[in-house]
XYZ file of C-alpha atoms in Angstrom:
407
model
C 0.000 0.000 0.000
C 1.322 3.409 -0.895
C 1.368 6.448 1.358
C -1.633 7.879 -0.477
C -3.678 4.724 0.058
C -2.818 4.667 3.756
C -3.787 8.284 4.314
C -7.451 9.181 4.520
C -8.936 12.557 5.189
C -10.553 15.649 3.764
C -9.555 19.268 3.651
C -11.424 22.549 3.721
C -8.842 24.152 1.453
C -9.366 26.043 -1.752
C -7.045 23.990 -3.951
C -8.392 20.775 -5.317
C -10.424 19.386 -8.153
C -11.773 21.996 -10.523
C -14.699 19.779 -11.543
C -18.203 21.069 -10.889
C -20.085 19.454 -8.042
C -23.137 17.467 -9.003
C -26.449 18.962 -7.983
C -29.261 17.378 -6.094
C -27.717 13.979 -5.312
C -27.714 12.925 -1.697
C -28.974 16.264 -0.450
C -26.145 18.231 -2.090
C -26.771 21.902 -2.802
C -27.449 23.073 -6.335
C -24.481 23.887 -8.513
C -23.641 27.540 -8.894
C -24.337 29.353 -12.145
C -21.081 31.196 -11.538
C -18.060 29.702 -13.333
C -15.720 27.529 -11.230
C -13.007 29.636 -9.633
C -9.421 28.860 -8.700
C -8.440 29.468 -5.055
C -10.025 32.703 -3.940
C -7.438 34.975 -2.280
C -9.769 36.551 0.230
C -7.321 39.280 1.203
C -6.467 40.171 -2.398
C -10.089 40.264 -3.554
C -10.979 42.372 -0.495
C -13.947 40.208 0.369
C -15.149 40.967 3.890
C -14.465 37.920 6.026
C -17.475 37.268 8.243
C -16.803 37.138 11.944
C -17.863 33.744 13.307
C -20.304 33.515 16.155
C -20.179 30.738 18.726
C -23.308 28.988 17.481
C -24.949 26.957 20.212
C -28.492 26.787 18.859
C -30.057 23.421 17.908
C -29.251 22.321 14.358
C -31.661 23.587 11.700
C -31.349 24.622 8.065
C -29.856 27.989 8.980
C -27.079 29.506 11.049
C -26.113 33.021 12.081
C -22.911 34.814 11.137
C -21.783 38.367 11.750
C -20.955 40.248 8.571
C -19.974 43.916 8.379
C -21.124 44.388 11.945
C -24.567 42.873 11.396
C -25.899 39.449 12.385
C -27.149 37.617 9.309
C -29.158 34.420 9.126
C -27.590 32.249 6.460
C -29.726 29.420 5.065
C -28.399 26.175 3.644
C -30.479 26.631 0.499
C -28.781 29.977 -0.206
C -25.348 28.379 -0.602
C -24.240 27.611 -4.158
C -21.699 24.868 -4.808
C -18.647 25.981 -6.767
C -16.573 22.792 -6.669
C -15.414 19.851 -4.614
C -12.411 20.565 -2.418
C -11.783 17.192 -0.804
C -13.199 13.807 0.064
C -12.430 11.740 3.120
C -13.768 8.933 5.214
C -15.916 11.320 7.250
C -17.461 13.405 4.490
C -17.096 15.712 1.517
C -15.933 19.326 1.552
C -17.122 21.799 -1.088
C -16.298 25.384 -1.866
C -19.562 27.314 -1.757
C -20.630 30.843 -2.588
C -23.167 32.894 -0.639
C -24.636 35.636 -2.865
C -26.062 37.641 0.035
C -22.667 38.308 1.623
C -20.639 37.710 -1.570
C -18.365 35.408 0.416
C -16.885 32.001 -0.237
C -16.859 29.301 2.426
C -15.821 25.697 2.884
C -18.833 23.472 3.541
C -18.387 19.987 4.984
C -21.168 17.457 4.427
C -21.614 14.708 6.988
C -24.343 12.177 6.235
C -26.313 11.756 9.450
C -25.525 8.306 10.719
C -27.681 5.834 12.612
C -24.476 4.404 14.059
C -24.167 5.811 17.568
C -20.364 5.959 17.491
C -20.214 7.766 14.146
C -22.941 10.201 15.203
C -20.963 10.916 18.381
C -17.898 11.781 16.289
C -19.954 14.135 14.137
C -21.300 16.004 17.150
C -17.840 16.020 18.719
C -16.378 17.802 15.688
C -19.037 20.501 15.939
C -18.453 20.908 19.668
C -14.679 21.162 19.240
C -15.067 23.750 16.477
C -17.385 25.781 18.689
C -14.865 25.743 21.515
C -11.995 26.672 19.191
C -13.756 29.632 17.618
C -11.443 32.130 19.336
C -8.223 30.402 18.251
C -6.623 32.304 15.332
C -4.700 29.186 14.289
C -7.753 26.956 13.741
C -10.103 27.366 10.807
C -13.012 29.648 11.641
C -16.291 27.923 12.362
C -19.390 29.818 11.222
C -22.027 27.335 12.299
C -23.621 23.965 11.673
C -26.875 23.184 9.902
C -29.041 20.197 9.104
C -30.352 19.887 5.560
C -31.900 16.947 3.672
C -30.281 14.299 5.827
C -26.839 15.916 5.958
C -25.115 17.708 8.805
C -23.450 20.760 7.242
C -20.434 22.440 8.841
C -19.718 25.930 7.505
C -16.064 26.957 7.787
C -13.531 29.481 6.619
C -12.174 28.822 3.133
C -8.409 28.512 2.910
C -6.342 28.257 -0.274
C -4.513 24.916 0.017
C -3.478 22.197 2.404
C 0.227 21.900 3.139
C 0.154 18.459 1.557
C -1.092 20.013 -1.664
C 1.499 22.764 -1.399
C 4.504 20.524 -0.837
C 3.528 18.033 -3.544
C 3.431 20.945 -5.967
C 6.400 22.864 -4.530
C 8.785 19.897 -4.835
C 7.577 19.002 -8.304
C 10.681 19.504 -10.514
C 8.618 21.663 -12.846
C 7.921 24.119 -10.008
C 10.994 23.569 -7.771
C 10.045 25.866 -4.886
C 11.063 23.966 -1.739
C 9.949 25.136 1.686
C 12.275 27.785 3.092
C 13.333 27.952 6.719
C 11.026 30.920 7.342
C 7.999 29.106 5.958
C 8.728 25.918 7.889
C 9.309 27.948 11.047
C 5.955 29.698 10.676
C 4.206 26.387 10.045
C 5.730 24.923 13.217
C 4.773 28.020 15.210
C 1.191 28.152 13.906
C 0.463 24.464 14.405
C 1.935 24.505 17.912
C -0.179 27.530 18.781
C -3.275 25.672 17.566
C -2.405 22.481 19.461
C -1.537 24.435 22.596
C -4.902 26.193 22.464
C -6.689 22.891 21.990
C -4.830 21.495 24.983
C -5.958 24.483 27.046
C -9.592 23.504 26.406
C -8.787 19.855 27.171
C -8.877 18.649 23.566
C -6.343 16.598 21.607
C -6.393 16.732 17.795
C -5.161 13.126 17.186
C -4.824 13.532 13.407
C -1.985 16.011 12.901
C -0.647 15.725 9.334
C 0.086 18.033 6.367
C -3.351 17.551 4.801
C -4.948 18.913 8.002
C -2.761 22.026 7.962
C -4.228 24.700 5.706
C -2.605 27.828 4.299
C -3.935 31.004 2.738
C -2.485 33.427 0.251
C -2.329 35.922 3.094
C 0.178 33.646 4.837
C -2.037 32.223 7.572
C -1.530 28.594 8.583
C -4.416 26.916 10.409
C -5.392 23.481 11.637
C -8.562 21.841 10.393
C -10.493 18.564 10.533
C -11.390 17.979 14.159
C -13.551 14.983 13.260
C -11.565 12.600 15.450
C -10.377 15.062 18.082
C -10.660 13.642 21.576
C -11.509 15.165 24.921
C -8.802 14.424 27.468
C -9.512 12.631 30.731
C -6.817 13.637 33.221
C -4.624 14.596 30.225
C -5.047 11.132 28.658
C -6.907 10.149 25.478
C -8.293 6.612 25.518
C -9.401 5.744 21.975
C -6.833 5.199 19.241
C -7.741 6.819 15.915
C -5.834 8.783 13.320
C -3.782 8.355 10.173
C -1.330 5.467 10.590
C 1.437 7.335 8.780
C 1.753 9.826 11.627
C 1.004 7.700 14.696
C 3.453 8.038 17.574
C 5.172 4.834 18.769
C 3.136 4.760 21.995
C -0.068 4.814 19.958
C 1.028 1.610 18.205
C 2.445 -0.192 21.238
C 2.214 0.846 24.881
C 5.679 1.496 26.345
C 5.566 -1.747 28.378
C 4.952 -3.784 25.239
C 7.718 -1.915 23.403
C 10.114 -3.168 26.077
C 8.811 -6.701 25.570
C 9.426 -6.553 21.828
C 12.928 -5.232 22.427
C 13.591 -8.221 24.710
C 12.157 -10.571 22.097
C 14.485 -9.197 19.431
C 17.455 -9.482 21.777
C 16.586 -13.164 22.200
C 16.429 -13.723 18.456
C 12.712 -13.188 17.881
C 11.173 -10.737 15.411
C 9.761 -8.568 18.201
C 6.539 -7.104 16.895
C 3.528 -9.288 16.126
C 0.280 -8.271 14.503
C -1.859 -9.239 17.502
C -0.182 -6.603 19.654
C -0.767 -3.633 17.362
C -3.095 -0.722 18.236
C -3.790 -1.700 21.819
C -2.695 1.412 23.704
C -3.364 1.973 27.366
C -4.070 5.629 26.648
C -1.800 8.400 25.463
C -1.197 12.097 25.998
C -0.964 15.132 23.741
C 2.718 14.258 23.318
C 1.482 11.970 20.527
C 0.423 15.077 18.568
C 3.956 16.446 18.998
C 5.359 13.328 17.307
C 2.893 13.723 14.423
C 3.964 17.348 14.035
C 7.636 16.329 13.919
C 7.003 13.746 11.193
C 4.985 16.325 9.244
C 7.737 18.948 9.486
C 10.373 16.517 8.183
C 8.013 15.681 5.325
C 7.486 19.361 4.466
C 11.205 20.118 4.721
C 12.242 17.298 2.385
C 9.262 16.831 0.110
C 8.787 13.173 0.973
C 7.338 11.040 3.742
C 10.274 10.187 6.057
C 9.540 6.459 6.379
C 9.510 6.075 2.602
C 7.469 3.538 0.619
C 6.006 0.751 2.725
C 4.258 -2.474 1.712
C 1.428 -2.090 4.202
C 0.306 -1.007 7.677
C 2.143 -3.789 9.524
C 5.516 -2.873 8.015
C 4.821 0.810 8.667
C 3.998 0.138 12.325
C 7.106 -1.977 12.717
C 9.297 0.777 11.298
C 7.762 3.476 13.513
C 8.358 1.354 16.611
C 11.734 -0.161 15.659
C 13.557 2.333 13.418
C 15.402 5.430 14.625
C 13.150 8.498 14.600
C 13.019 10.589 11.414
C 15.604 13.353 10.953
C 16.616 15.788 8.245
C 18.956 14.161 5.715
C 22.367 15.778 5.335
C 21.484 17.282 1.952
C 18.555 19.191 3.479
C 20.214 20.514 6.644
C 22.021 23.376 4.905
C 18.729 24.972 3.799
C 17.549 25.479 7.355
C 18.506 27.206 10.583
C 21.047 25.333 12.705
C 18.436 25.095 15.506
C 15.979 23.059 13.426
C 17.554 19.583 13.811
C 17.543 19.959 17.591
C 13.944 21.178 17.536
C 12.881 18.170 15.454
C 14.725 15.768 17.726
C 12.724 17.084 20.705
C 9.487 16.489 18.760
C 10.571 13.004 17.678
C 11.811 11.583 20.957
C 10.524 8.003 20.925
C 10.060 7.949 24.693
C 6.846 9.942 25.055
C 7.687 10.881 28.645
C 10.824 12.671 27.429
C 9.175 14.252 24.382
C 8.737 17.997 24.718
C 5.314 19.561 25.103
C 3.741 22.444 23.214
C 4.710 25.361 25.433
C 8.309 24.174 25.771
C 8.622 23.840 22.003
C 7.215 27.335 21.509
C 10.051 28.603 23.720
C 12.716 26.531 21.913
C 15.469 28.588 20.262
C 14.021 27.769 16.846
C 10.752 29.566 17.696
C 11.738 31.726 20.649
C 10.579 35.336 20.528
C 7.908 34.990 17.852
C 5.101 35.253 20.402
C 6.501 38.429 21.937
C 7.515 40.146 18.679
C 4.512 40.969 16.449
C 6.784 42.408 13.777
C 8.730 39.160 13.555
C 5.552 37.104 13.332
C 4.244 39.416 10.615
C 7.495 39.025 8.700
C 7.283 35.230 8.810
C 3.633 35.368 7.795
C 4.455 37.635 4.853
C 7.186 35.257 3.672
C 4.720 32.392 3.956
C 2.189 34.393 1.945
C 4.734 34.902 -0.828
C 5.546 31.194 -0.870
C 1.885 30.130 -1.016
C 1.156 32.560 -3.842
C 4.245 31.509 -5.804
C 3.418 27.807 -5.535
C -0.266 28.180 -6.393
C 0.446 30.568 -9.247
C 3.126 28.251 -10.628
C 0.697 25.331 -10.488
C -2.120 27.250 -12.160
C 0.170 28.507 -14.921
C 1.964 25.260 -15.791
C 0.150 22.280 -17.275
C 2.713 19.784 -15.953
C 2.446 21.161 -12.443
C -1.341 21.149 -12.605
C -1.367 17.558 -13.729
C 0.587 16.559 -10.622
C -1.443 18.730 -8.261
C -3.587 16.446 -6.070
C -7.343 16.703 -6.291
C -7.977 14.680 -3.142
C -6.293 15.078 0.236
């Protein structure tokens, strides 16, 4: 199985398939009469970005947003589908247009499920988004609606996922690798989002490049809280998430890791399939590991564990192999503090792995929080990078052909 087949998920980003969404099927909204549009640079087009309200009303076919200082009731039937942005195991995300406010949004469709567990996850995503509405590093949540059997989640539209960006940026036709400034701002933004989530007792559990979204204005935000978990005494109990980015303790509890090490020392093969995915619970340190793997992937343009034949081999490598690190040929492109920062994210012993606040104070990121001018400078460099990559992809047929339509 390839990396793409192992990774599942959807993105509320504005880069994706340019095909028109079908109308009417499965409760989908009617297709827009407006022509399909490439990623809409909200800042450049000077569209007023609605201010989200913390919607806590029962689900109906409308929600309330604040636009230009006024509260506006926005109905599901008023939204016009522009195109599909992404498809994942938990739903479909479309780019939609609202004529009344002349704004674009990302709209996630979740088919209402009779399965109690799946329905719980759907409600959990809405609840997490409501609680994260004040975090500037999580996608804005405008409200949730219920329409023709679907739960609809209305969110801020971003321009691309970081997975989309890096697959295009490292395409030889484009050749725009991530710079140190861009990678630094990604690390800072994601850590700020995860730290905020931790402060409201929530763990993301699915940190990966396709759940990190970027805008042409340089913002980097986390999305897809469909499997986020509420922490019980700082511990998450259920084990979900993309296998590519699972921390070692999410594959094998530390006690079992010691047993497999003893088995290998005695000549055995260590890991066996019956022991996989039986954690005793894990902390938000698992999200730190996922961030570290993601940063190595963004810095190099490839998944650090390389091609794997299937989930069992992948799990074995995560548990047994040394943690990922920047290859020698990539180190020169980045600040000398980055390898040390990554090593603190990718400590295999979760008890020794650094936490969010400590990483935000690491020399690689130190001072960004207290220096608005520095943060603005990093954001501006990220904006230039995002625009360059997206413009290169839209202007080159070879680059467009390689640009992923599903994330």
